[in-house]
Amino acid sequence: MGNKIQVIDRVRLGFAVSVAKSVTFLVRSLRLGAASVLPGSIARRIEPRLLQLLSQQVKKGVILIAGTNGKTTTSLLLKTILENKGYSIAHNSTGANLENGLMTALLSSTNLVGTLNVDYAILEVDENIVPKVLTPLQPQIILCLNLFRDQLDRYGEVDTISKRWTKVISTLPPETVVIPNADDPTLSNLGQQLPQRVLFFGLNEPEHYLEAIPHAVDSIYCPKCGHSLDYKGVYLSHLGDFTCPKCGFSKSQPSLESSKWPQILVGLYNKYNTLAAVTAAKELGVDEATIKDTINNFQAAFGRAEDLVINGKKVRILLSKNPVGTNETIRVVTQSTDKTTLLVLNDRTPDGTDVSWIWDVDTEKLVERGGTLVVSGDRVYDMALRLRYSQKSPESTLNLIVEEDLRQAIATALEHTPDNETLHILPTYSAMLEVREVLTGRKIL
């Protein structure tokens, strides 16, 4: 950690950093965005080893957070815990988690000559680029949150991604600490194969089992032998307590007793995010009092169970970008007494251009409760059709409103929301950015 850089590398790095900071200044001055990707992209052309040269300056180590869901929330919680202990942190807080975004996050914490003076770098990383960045980053801790099907047009099956992770992680130094989700069969198996020190996190609270395995489940087969797993119960999609009746593979033992820890925000998925961050924080020597105080006072990252007050009415934004995540946000909505929901479906590059995943979502549960559902976004009619097919009877009390214009859709949803209730907005990623811009008047990326 904190290795010295050769003089020639320092010169190239300094030039790359100065150019990147100039680009950042121009982009922000002209209000073209938050400059969370472009500076890194340009600096990387000047110095291809940028990621390595920056990360090796981090004094205490790089913490990498990967997975399909929960990266932004988990990284923000861990960042806040460490900051509350007085540590300085570099972090890709905007959620730009591809290579250029990682570089831009590190660049933003450097001085004008490229010196990076931080204790930790907490970087959330897109699951598909983990194999590409592990070697230059040389992380001290790797958090593996979950693996679900996400963008069908971009990624392969979860077992393919897991095999790539296992192959590259196993080449890292033995002192690297890997923290996988014990409740995810694929990641539990990954952890059991690694030569590094492995700490698992997971739930041991059977009272939170789902009544049945959702049909959007991704992996209920043994990652070792391919036989169907026996589940004592599931908490979320394929995450649960499992064993293989054929080869004996079973859930790894979590290092924490989950019932003894509070959680951030709403939804059982945020209990997983909490436990992941807590396990890492404890490994870094943070005391329990600081961790619990941070959890109890945690504020949501943008778009992730974020609460706003607009025109005197409460609004909650729940990012919903794949079957598992959307099923969980629907569970949050249906557990409330609020009866107005806005769904916004886009099919842009950050979302994935294949929106067929909406047919794996349990929208029936949202439709059955009635109330008002407003739909909008680039693929508004796809979502409206999915909701219509979710109606089991023509006598349904559902009030379905289709509105192509997002600004008008938001206004309509607010109009239908009583003063004493909360409007839940379930957008895909690019839609979430648009929704927030409309609601708050400023861009995020």
Short mmCIF file of N, CA and C in Angstrom, two decimals, residues 156-263:
data_model
loop_
_atom_site.label_atom_id
_atom_site.label_comp_id
_atom_site.label_asym_id
_atom_site.label_seq_id
_atom_site.Cartn_x
_atom_site.Cartn_y
_atom_site.Cartn_z
N GLY A 156 -23.26 -12.69 -19.53
CA GLY A 156 -23.56 -14.09 -19.62
C GLY A 156 -24.26 -14.57 -18.36
N GLU A 157 -24.38 -15.87 -18.22
CA GLU A 157 -25.02 -16.43 -17.05
C GLU A 157 -24.15 -16.22 -15.81
N VAL A 158 -24.77 -16.31 -14.65
CA VAL A 158 -24.06 -16.00 -13.40
C VAL A 158 -22.91 -16.96 -13.15
N ASP A 159 -23.03 -18.23 -13.58
CA ASP A 159 -21.95 -19.17 -13.32
C ASP A 159 -20.71 -18.82 -14.13
N THR A 160 -20.90 -18.24 -15.33
CA THR A 160 -19.77 -17.82 -16.15
C THR A 160 -19.02 -16.68 -15.48
N ILE A 161 -19.77 -15.71 -14.95
CA ILE A 161 -19.15 -14.59 -14.25
C ILE A 161 -18.40 -15.09 -13.02
N SER A 162 -19.02 -16.00 -12.28
CA SER A 162 -18.39 -16.54 -11.07
C SER A 162 -17.08 -17.24 -11.38
N LYS A 163 -17.04 -18.00 -12.46
CA LYS A 163 -15.82 -18.71 -12.83
C LYS A 163 -14.71 -17.72 -13.17
N ARG A 164 -15.08 -16.63 -13.84
CA ARG A 164 -14.07 -15.60 -14.15
C ARG A 164 -13.55 -14.97 -12.86
N TRP A 165 -14.46 -14.67 -11.94
CA TRP A 165 -14.04 -14.09 -10.66
C TRP A 165 -13.08 -15.03 -9.94
N THR A 166 -13.47 -16.29 -9.83
CA THR A 166 -12.66 -17.27 -9.09
C THR A 166 -11.26 -17.38 -9.67
N LYS A 167 -11.17 -17.42 -10.98
CA LYS A 167 -9.88 -17.58 -11.65
C LYS A 167 -8.94 -16.43 -11.33
N VAL A 168 -9.45 -15.19 -11.37
CA VAL A 168 -8.59 -14.03 -11.16
C VAL A 168 -8.33 -13.78 -9.67
N ILE A 169 -9.36 -13.92 -8.83
CA ILE A 169 -9.17 -13.68 -7.40
C ILE A 169 -8.13 -14.65 -6.83
N SER A 170 -8.13 -15.88 -7.31
CA SER A 170 -7.21 -16.88 -6.78
C SER A 170 -5.75 -16.55 -7.04
N THR A 171 -5.48 -15.62 -7.98
CA THR A 171 -4.10 -15.22 -8.28
C THR A 171 -3.62 -14.06 -7.40
N LEU A 172 -4.52 -13.47 -6.62
CA LEU A 172 -4.15 -12.34 -5.77
C LEU A 172 -3.35 -12.82 -4.56
N PRO A 173 -2.66 -11.90 -3.87
CA PRO A 173 -1.86 -12.28 -2.70
C PRO A 173 -2.71 -12.98 -1.64
N PRO A 174 -2.10 -13.89 -0.86
CA PRO A 174 -2.85 -14.65 0.15
C PRO A 174 -3.45 -13.78 1.25
N GLU A 175 -2.90 -12.58 1.46
CA GLU A 175 -3.43 -11.70 2.51
C GLU A 175 -4.69 -10.95 2.08
N THR A 176 -5.07 -11.07 0.80
CA THR A 176 -6.33 -10.48 0.35
C THR A 176 -7.49 -11.13 1.11
N VAL A 177 -8.44 -10.31 1.55
CA VAL A 177 -9.61 -10.82 2.27
C VAL A 177 -10.82 -10.77 1.33
N VAL A 178 -11.48 -11.90 1.15
CA VAL A 178 -12.65 -11.98 0.29
C VAL A 178 -13.87 -12.22 1.16
N ILE A 179 -14.93 -11.42 0.92
CA ILE A 179 -16.15 -11.50 1.73
C ILE A 179 -17.34 -11.77 0.81
N PRO A 180 -17.68 -13.05 0.58
CA PRO A 180 -18.81 -13.39 -0.28
C PRO A 180 -20.11 -13.58 0.52
N ASN A 181 -21.22 -13.56 -0.22
CA ASN A 181 -22.54 -13.81 0.35
C ASN A 181 -22.75 -15.31 0.52
N ALA A 182 -22.84 -15.76 1.76
CA ALA A 182 -23.01 -17.18 2.04
C ALA A 182 -24.33 -17.73 1.52
N ASP A 183 -25.36 -16.87 1.41
CA ASP A 183 -26.69 -17.30 1.00
C ASP A 183 -26.84 -17.47 -0.50
N ASP A 184 -25.86 -17.00 -1.27
CA ASP A 184 -25.86 -17.15 -2.72
C ASP A 184 -25.04 -18.40 -3.05
N PRO A 185 -25.68 -19.47 -3.55
CA PRO A 185 -24.94 -20.72 -3.80
C PRO A 185 -23.68 -20.53 -4.65
N THR A 186 -23.79 -19.70 -5.68
CA THR A 186 -22.65 -19.48 -6.56
C THR A 186 -21.49 -18.84 -5.82
N LEU A 187 -21.79 -17.82 -5.00
CA LEU A 187 -20.73 -17.12 -4.28
C LEU A 187 -20.24 -17.91 -3.07
N SER A 188 -21.13 -18.68 -2.46
CA SER A 188 -20.72 -19.54 -1.37
C SER A 188 -19.70 -20.56 -1.87
N ASN A 189 -19.95 -21.09 -3.04
CA ASN A 189 -19.02 -22.03 -3.67
C ASN A 189 -17.71 -21.34 -4.04
N LEU A 190 -17.81 -20.12 -4.55
CA LEU A 190 -16.61 -19.35 -4.90
C LEU A 190 -15.71 -19.20 -3.68
N GLY A 191 -16.29 -18.80 -2.56
CA GLY A 191 -15.51 -18.60 -1.34
C GLY A 191 -14.86 -19.87 -0.85
N GLN A 192 -15.54 -21.00 -1.02
CA GLN A 192 -15.01 -22.28 -0.55
C GLN A 192 -13.83 -22.75 -1.39
N GLN A 193 -13.66 -22.20 -2.59
CA GLN A 193 -12.58 -22.63 -3.47
C GLN A 193 -11.32 -21.77 -3.37
N LEU A 194 -11.41 -20.59 -2.77
CA LEU A 194 -10.31 -19.63 -2.81
C LEU A 194 -9.21 -19.95 -1.79
N PRO A 195 -7.96 -19.66 -2.14
CA PRO A 195 -6.86 -19.87 -1.19
C PRO A 195 -6.70 -18.71 -0.20
N GLN A 196 -7.35 -17.57 -0.50
CA GLN A 196 -7.24 -16.41 0.38
C GLN A 196 -8.08 -16.56 1.65
N ARG A 197 -7.94 -15.62 2.55
CA ARG A 197 -8.79 -15.59 3.75
C ARG A 197 -10.19 -15.19 3.33
N VAL A 198 -11.17 -15.99 3.73
CA VAL A 198 -12.55 -15.76 3.31
C VAL A 198 -13.44 -15.62 4.53
N LEU A 199 -14.24 -14.53 4.56
CA LEU A 199 -15.26 -14.31 5.59
C LEU A 199 -16.60 -14.22 4.89
N PHE A 200 -17.58 -14.96 5.36
CA PHE A 200 -18.89 -14.95 4.73
C PHE A 200 -19.87 -14.06 5.51
N PHE A 201 -20.83 -13.48 4.79
CA PHE A 201 -21.95 -12.80 5.44
C PHE A 201 -23.23 -13.42 4.93
N GLY A 202 -24.29 -13.35 5.72
CA GLY A 202 -25.57 -13.92 5.30
C GLY A 202 -26.58 -13.83 6.42
N LEU A 203 -27.78 -14.28 6.14
CA LEU A 203 -28.87 -14.21 7.11
C LEU A 203 -29.03 -15.55 7.83
N ASN A 204 -29.38 -15.47 9.10
CA ASN A 204 -29.81 -16.66 9.84
C ASN A 204 -31.07 -16.30 10.62
N GLU A 205 -32.08 -15.89 9.85
CA GLU A 205 -33.36 -15.43 10.42
C GLU A 205 -34.51 -16.10 9.66
N PRO A 206 -34.82 -17.36 9.97
CA PRO A 206 -35.85 -18.11 9.23
C PRO A 206 -37.22 -17.44 9.22
N GLU A 207 -37.47 -16.56 10.18
CA GLU A 207 -38.77 -15.88 10.19
C GLU A 207 -38.97 -14.99 8.97
N HIS A 208 -37.89 -14.72 8.23
CA HIS A 208 -37.99 -13.89 7.03
C HIS A 208 -38.02 -14.70 5.74
N TYR A 209 -38.15 -16.01 5.84
CA TYR A 209 -38.26 -16.82 4.63
C TYR A 209 -39.46 -16.37 3.79
N LEU A 210 -39.32 -16.42 2.47
CA LEU A 210 -40.46 -16.21 1.58
C LEU A 210 -41.37 -17.43 1.63
N GLU A 211 -42.63 -17.23 1.28
CA GLU A 211 -43.58 -18.34 1.28
C GLU A 211 -43.25 -19.36 0.21
N ALA A 212 -42.65 -18.89 -0.89
CA ALA A 212 -42.29 -19.79 -1.99
C ALA A 212 -41.12 -19.20 -2.75
N ILE A 213 -40.43 -20.03 -3.51
CA ILE A 213 -39.33 -19.54 -4.34
C ILE A 213 -39.91 -18.74 -5.51
N PRO A 214 -39.49 -17.48 -5.71
CA PRO A 214 -40.02 -16.67 -6.81
C PRO A 214 -39.69 -17.30 -8.16
N HIS A 215 -40.53 -17.04 -9.17
CA HIS A 215 -40.24 -17.62 -10.47
C HIS A 215 -39.12 -16.88 -11.19
N ALA A 216 -38.67 -15.75 -10.64
CA ALA A 216 -37.53 -15.03 -11.20
C ALA A 216 -36.21 -15.53 -10.64
N VAL A 217 -36.25 -16.69 -9.99
CA VAL A 217 -35.05 -17.24 -9.37
C VAL A 217 -33.99 -17.55 -10.43
N ASP A 218 -32.71 -17.36 -10.07
CA ASP A 218 -31.63 -17.49 -11.04
C ASP A 218 -30.84 -18.79 -10.94
N SER A 219 -30.59 -19.27 -9.73
CA SER A 219 -29.66 -20.39 -9.60
C SER A 219 -30.07 -21.28 -8.44
N ILE A 220 -30.83 -22.33 -8.72
CA ILE A 220 -31.25 -23.25 -7.65
C ILE A 220 -30.61 -24.62 -7.85
N TYR A 221 -29.52 -24.63 -8.63
CA TYR A 221 -28.78 -25.87 -8.86
C TYR A 221 -27.41 -25.80 -8.22
N CYS A 222 -26.94 -26.92 -7.80
CA CYS A 222 -25.65 -27.00 -7.12
C CYS A 222 -24.53 -26.55 -8.05
N PRO A 223 -23.72 -25.57 -7.63
CA PRO A 223 -22.62 -25.11 -8.48
C PRO A 223 -21.48 -26.12 -8.59
N LYS A 224 -21.50 -27.14 -7.73
CA LYS A 224 -20.46 -28.16 -7.78
C LYS A 224 -20.82 -29.33 -8.70
N CYS A 225 -22.06 -29.85 -8.56
CA CYS A 225 -22.41 -31.05 -9.32
C CYS A 225 -23.61 -30.88 -10.25
N GLY A 226 -24.33 -29.76 -10.14
CA GLY A 226 -25.44 -29.50 -11.03
C GLY A 226 -26.79 -30.04 -10.59
N HIS A 227 -26.82 -30.76 -9.46
CA HIS A 227 -28.07 -31.32 -8.96
C HIS A 227 -28.92 -30.20 -8.35
N SER A 228 -30.25 -30.38 -8.31
CA SER A 228 -31.13 -29.39 -7.69
C SER A 228 -30.83 -29.28 -6.20
N LEU A 229 -30.75 -28.05 -5.73
CA LEU A 229 -30.48 -27.81 -4.31
C LEU A 229 -31.76 -28.00 -3.50
N ASP A 230 -31.61 -28.47 -2.27
CA ASP A 230 -32.72 -28.50 -1.32
C ASP A 230 -32.65 -27.23 -0.48
N TYR A 231 -33.75 -26.47 -0.48
CA TYR A 231 -33.80 -25.23 0.29
C TYR A 231 -34.65 -25.43 1.55
N LYS A 232 -34.06 -25.09 2.68
CA LYS A 232 -34.85 -25.03 3.90
C LYS A 232 -35.76 -23.81 3.85
N GLY A 233 -35.29 -22.78 3.18
CA GLY A 233 -36.07 -21.56 2.97
C GLY A 233 -35.27 -20.57 2.15
N VAL A 234 -35.97 -19.66 1.47
CA VAL A 234 -35.31 -18.61 0.69
C VAL A 234 -35.69 -17.25 1.26
N TYR A 235 -34.72 -16.33 1.22
CA TYR A 235 -34.94 -14.97 1.69
C TYR A 235 -35.24 -14.01 0.54
N LEU A 236 -34.58 -14.28 -0.62
CA LEU A 236 -34.66 -13.35 -1.74
C LEU A 236 -34.16 -14.09 -2.97
N SER A 237 -35.02 -14.25 -3.97
CA SER A 237 -34.65 -15.01 -5.16
C SER A 237 -34.06 -16.36 -4.76
N HIS A 238 -32.80 -16.63 -5.15
CA HIS A 238 -32.17 -17.91 -4.82
C HIS A 238 -31.30 -17.82 -3.57
N LEU A 239 -31.35 -16.70 -2.87
CA LEU A 239 -30.55 -16.54 -1.65
C LEU A 239 -31.30 -17.18 -0.48
N GLY A 240 -30.65 -18.09 0.22
CA GLY A 240 -31.33 -18.75 1.33
C GLY A 240 -30.46 -19.78 2.00
N ASP A 241 -31.12 -20.74 2.67
CA ASP A 241 -30.43 -21.82 3.39
C ASP A 241 -30.58 -23.10 2.57
N PHE A 242 -29.47 -23.61 2.05
CA PHE A 242 -29.52 -24.68 1.06
C PHE A 242 -28.49 -25.76 1.34
N THR A 243 -28.77 -26.94 0.81
CA THR A 243 -27.82 -28.04 0.79
C THR A 243 -28.02 -28.81 -0.51
N CYS A 244 -27.00 -29.52 -0.92
CA CYS A 244 -27.11 -30.38 -2.10
C CYS A 244 -27.22 -31.83 -1.63
N PRO A 245 -28.33 -32.49 -1.95
CA PRO A 245 -28.52 -33.88 -1.49
C PRO A 245 -27.60 -34.87 -2.19
N LYS A 246 -26.97 -34.45 -3.28
CA LYS A 246 -26.13 -35.38 -4.04
C LYS A 246 -24.66 -35.34 -3.60
N CYS A 247 -24.07 -34.12 -3.52
CA CYS A 247 -22.63 -34.03 -3.24
C CYS A 247 -22.32 -33.46 -1.86
N GLY A 248 -23.35 -32.97 -1.15
CA GLY A 248 -23.13 -32.48 0.20
C GLY A 248 -22.76 -31.01 0.29
N PHE A 249 -22.64 -30.32 -0.84
CA PHE A 249 -22.37 -28.88 -0.81
C PHE A 249 -23.47 -28.15 -0.02
N SER A 250 -23.08 -27.19 0.81
CA SER A 250 -24.08 -26.47 1.60
C SER A 250 -23.64 -25.04 1.84
N LYS A 251 -24.55 -24.26 2.35
CA LYS A 251 -24.30 -22.86 2.67
C LYS A 251 -23.12 -22.72 3.62
N SER A 252 -22.25 -21.77 3.35
CA SER A 252 -21.12 -21.48 4.23
C SER A 252 -21.61 -20.78 5.49
N GLN A 253 -20.83 -20.86 6.54
CA GLN A 253 -21.22 -20.27 7.82
C GLN A 253 -20.88 -18.77 7.86
N PRO A 254 -21.89 -17.90 8.00
CA PRO A 254 -21.60 -16.46 8.11
C PRO A 254 -20.79 -16.14 9.37
N SER A 255 -19.98 -15.11 9.28
CA SER A 255 -19.13 -14.75 10.42
C SER A 255 -19.87 -13.93 11.46
N LEU A 256 -21.05 -13.39 11.10
CA LEU A 256 -21.85 -12.59 12.02
C LEU A 256 -23.21 -13.24 12.25
N GLU A 257 -23.76 -13.03 13.43
CA GLU A 257 -25.14 -13.43 13.72
C GLU A 257 -26.03 -12.29 13.25
N SER A 258 -26.73 -12.49 12.12
CA SER A 258 -27.43 -11.38 11.48
C SER A 258 -28.50 -10.76 12.37
N SER A 259 -29.15 -11.57 13.20
CA SER A 259 -30.25 -11.05 14.02
C SER A 259 -29.77 -10.05 15.07
N LYS A 260 -28.48 -10.02 15.34
CA LYS A 260 -27.94 -9.11 16.36
C LYS A 260 -27.59 -7.73 15.80
N TRP A 261 -27.79 -7.56 14.49
CA TRP A 261 -27.41 -6.30 13.86
C TRP A 261 -28.63 -5.59 13.28
N PRO A 262 -28.73 -4.28 13.50
CA PRO A 262 -29.80 -3.50 12.85
C PRO A 262 -29.49 -3.36 11.37
N GLN A 263 -30.43 -2.83 10.60
CA GLN A 263 -30.19 -2.65 9.17
C GLN A 263 -30.49 -1.23 8.74
#
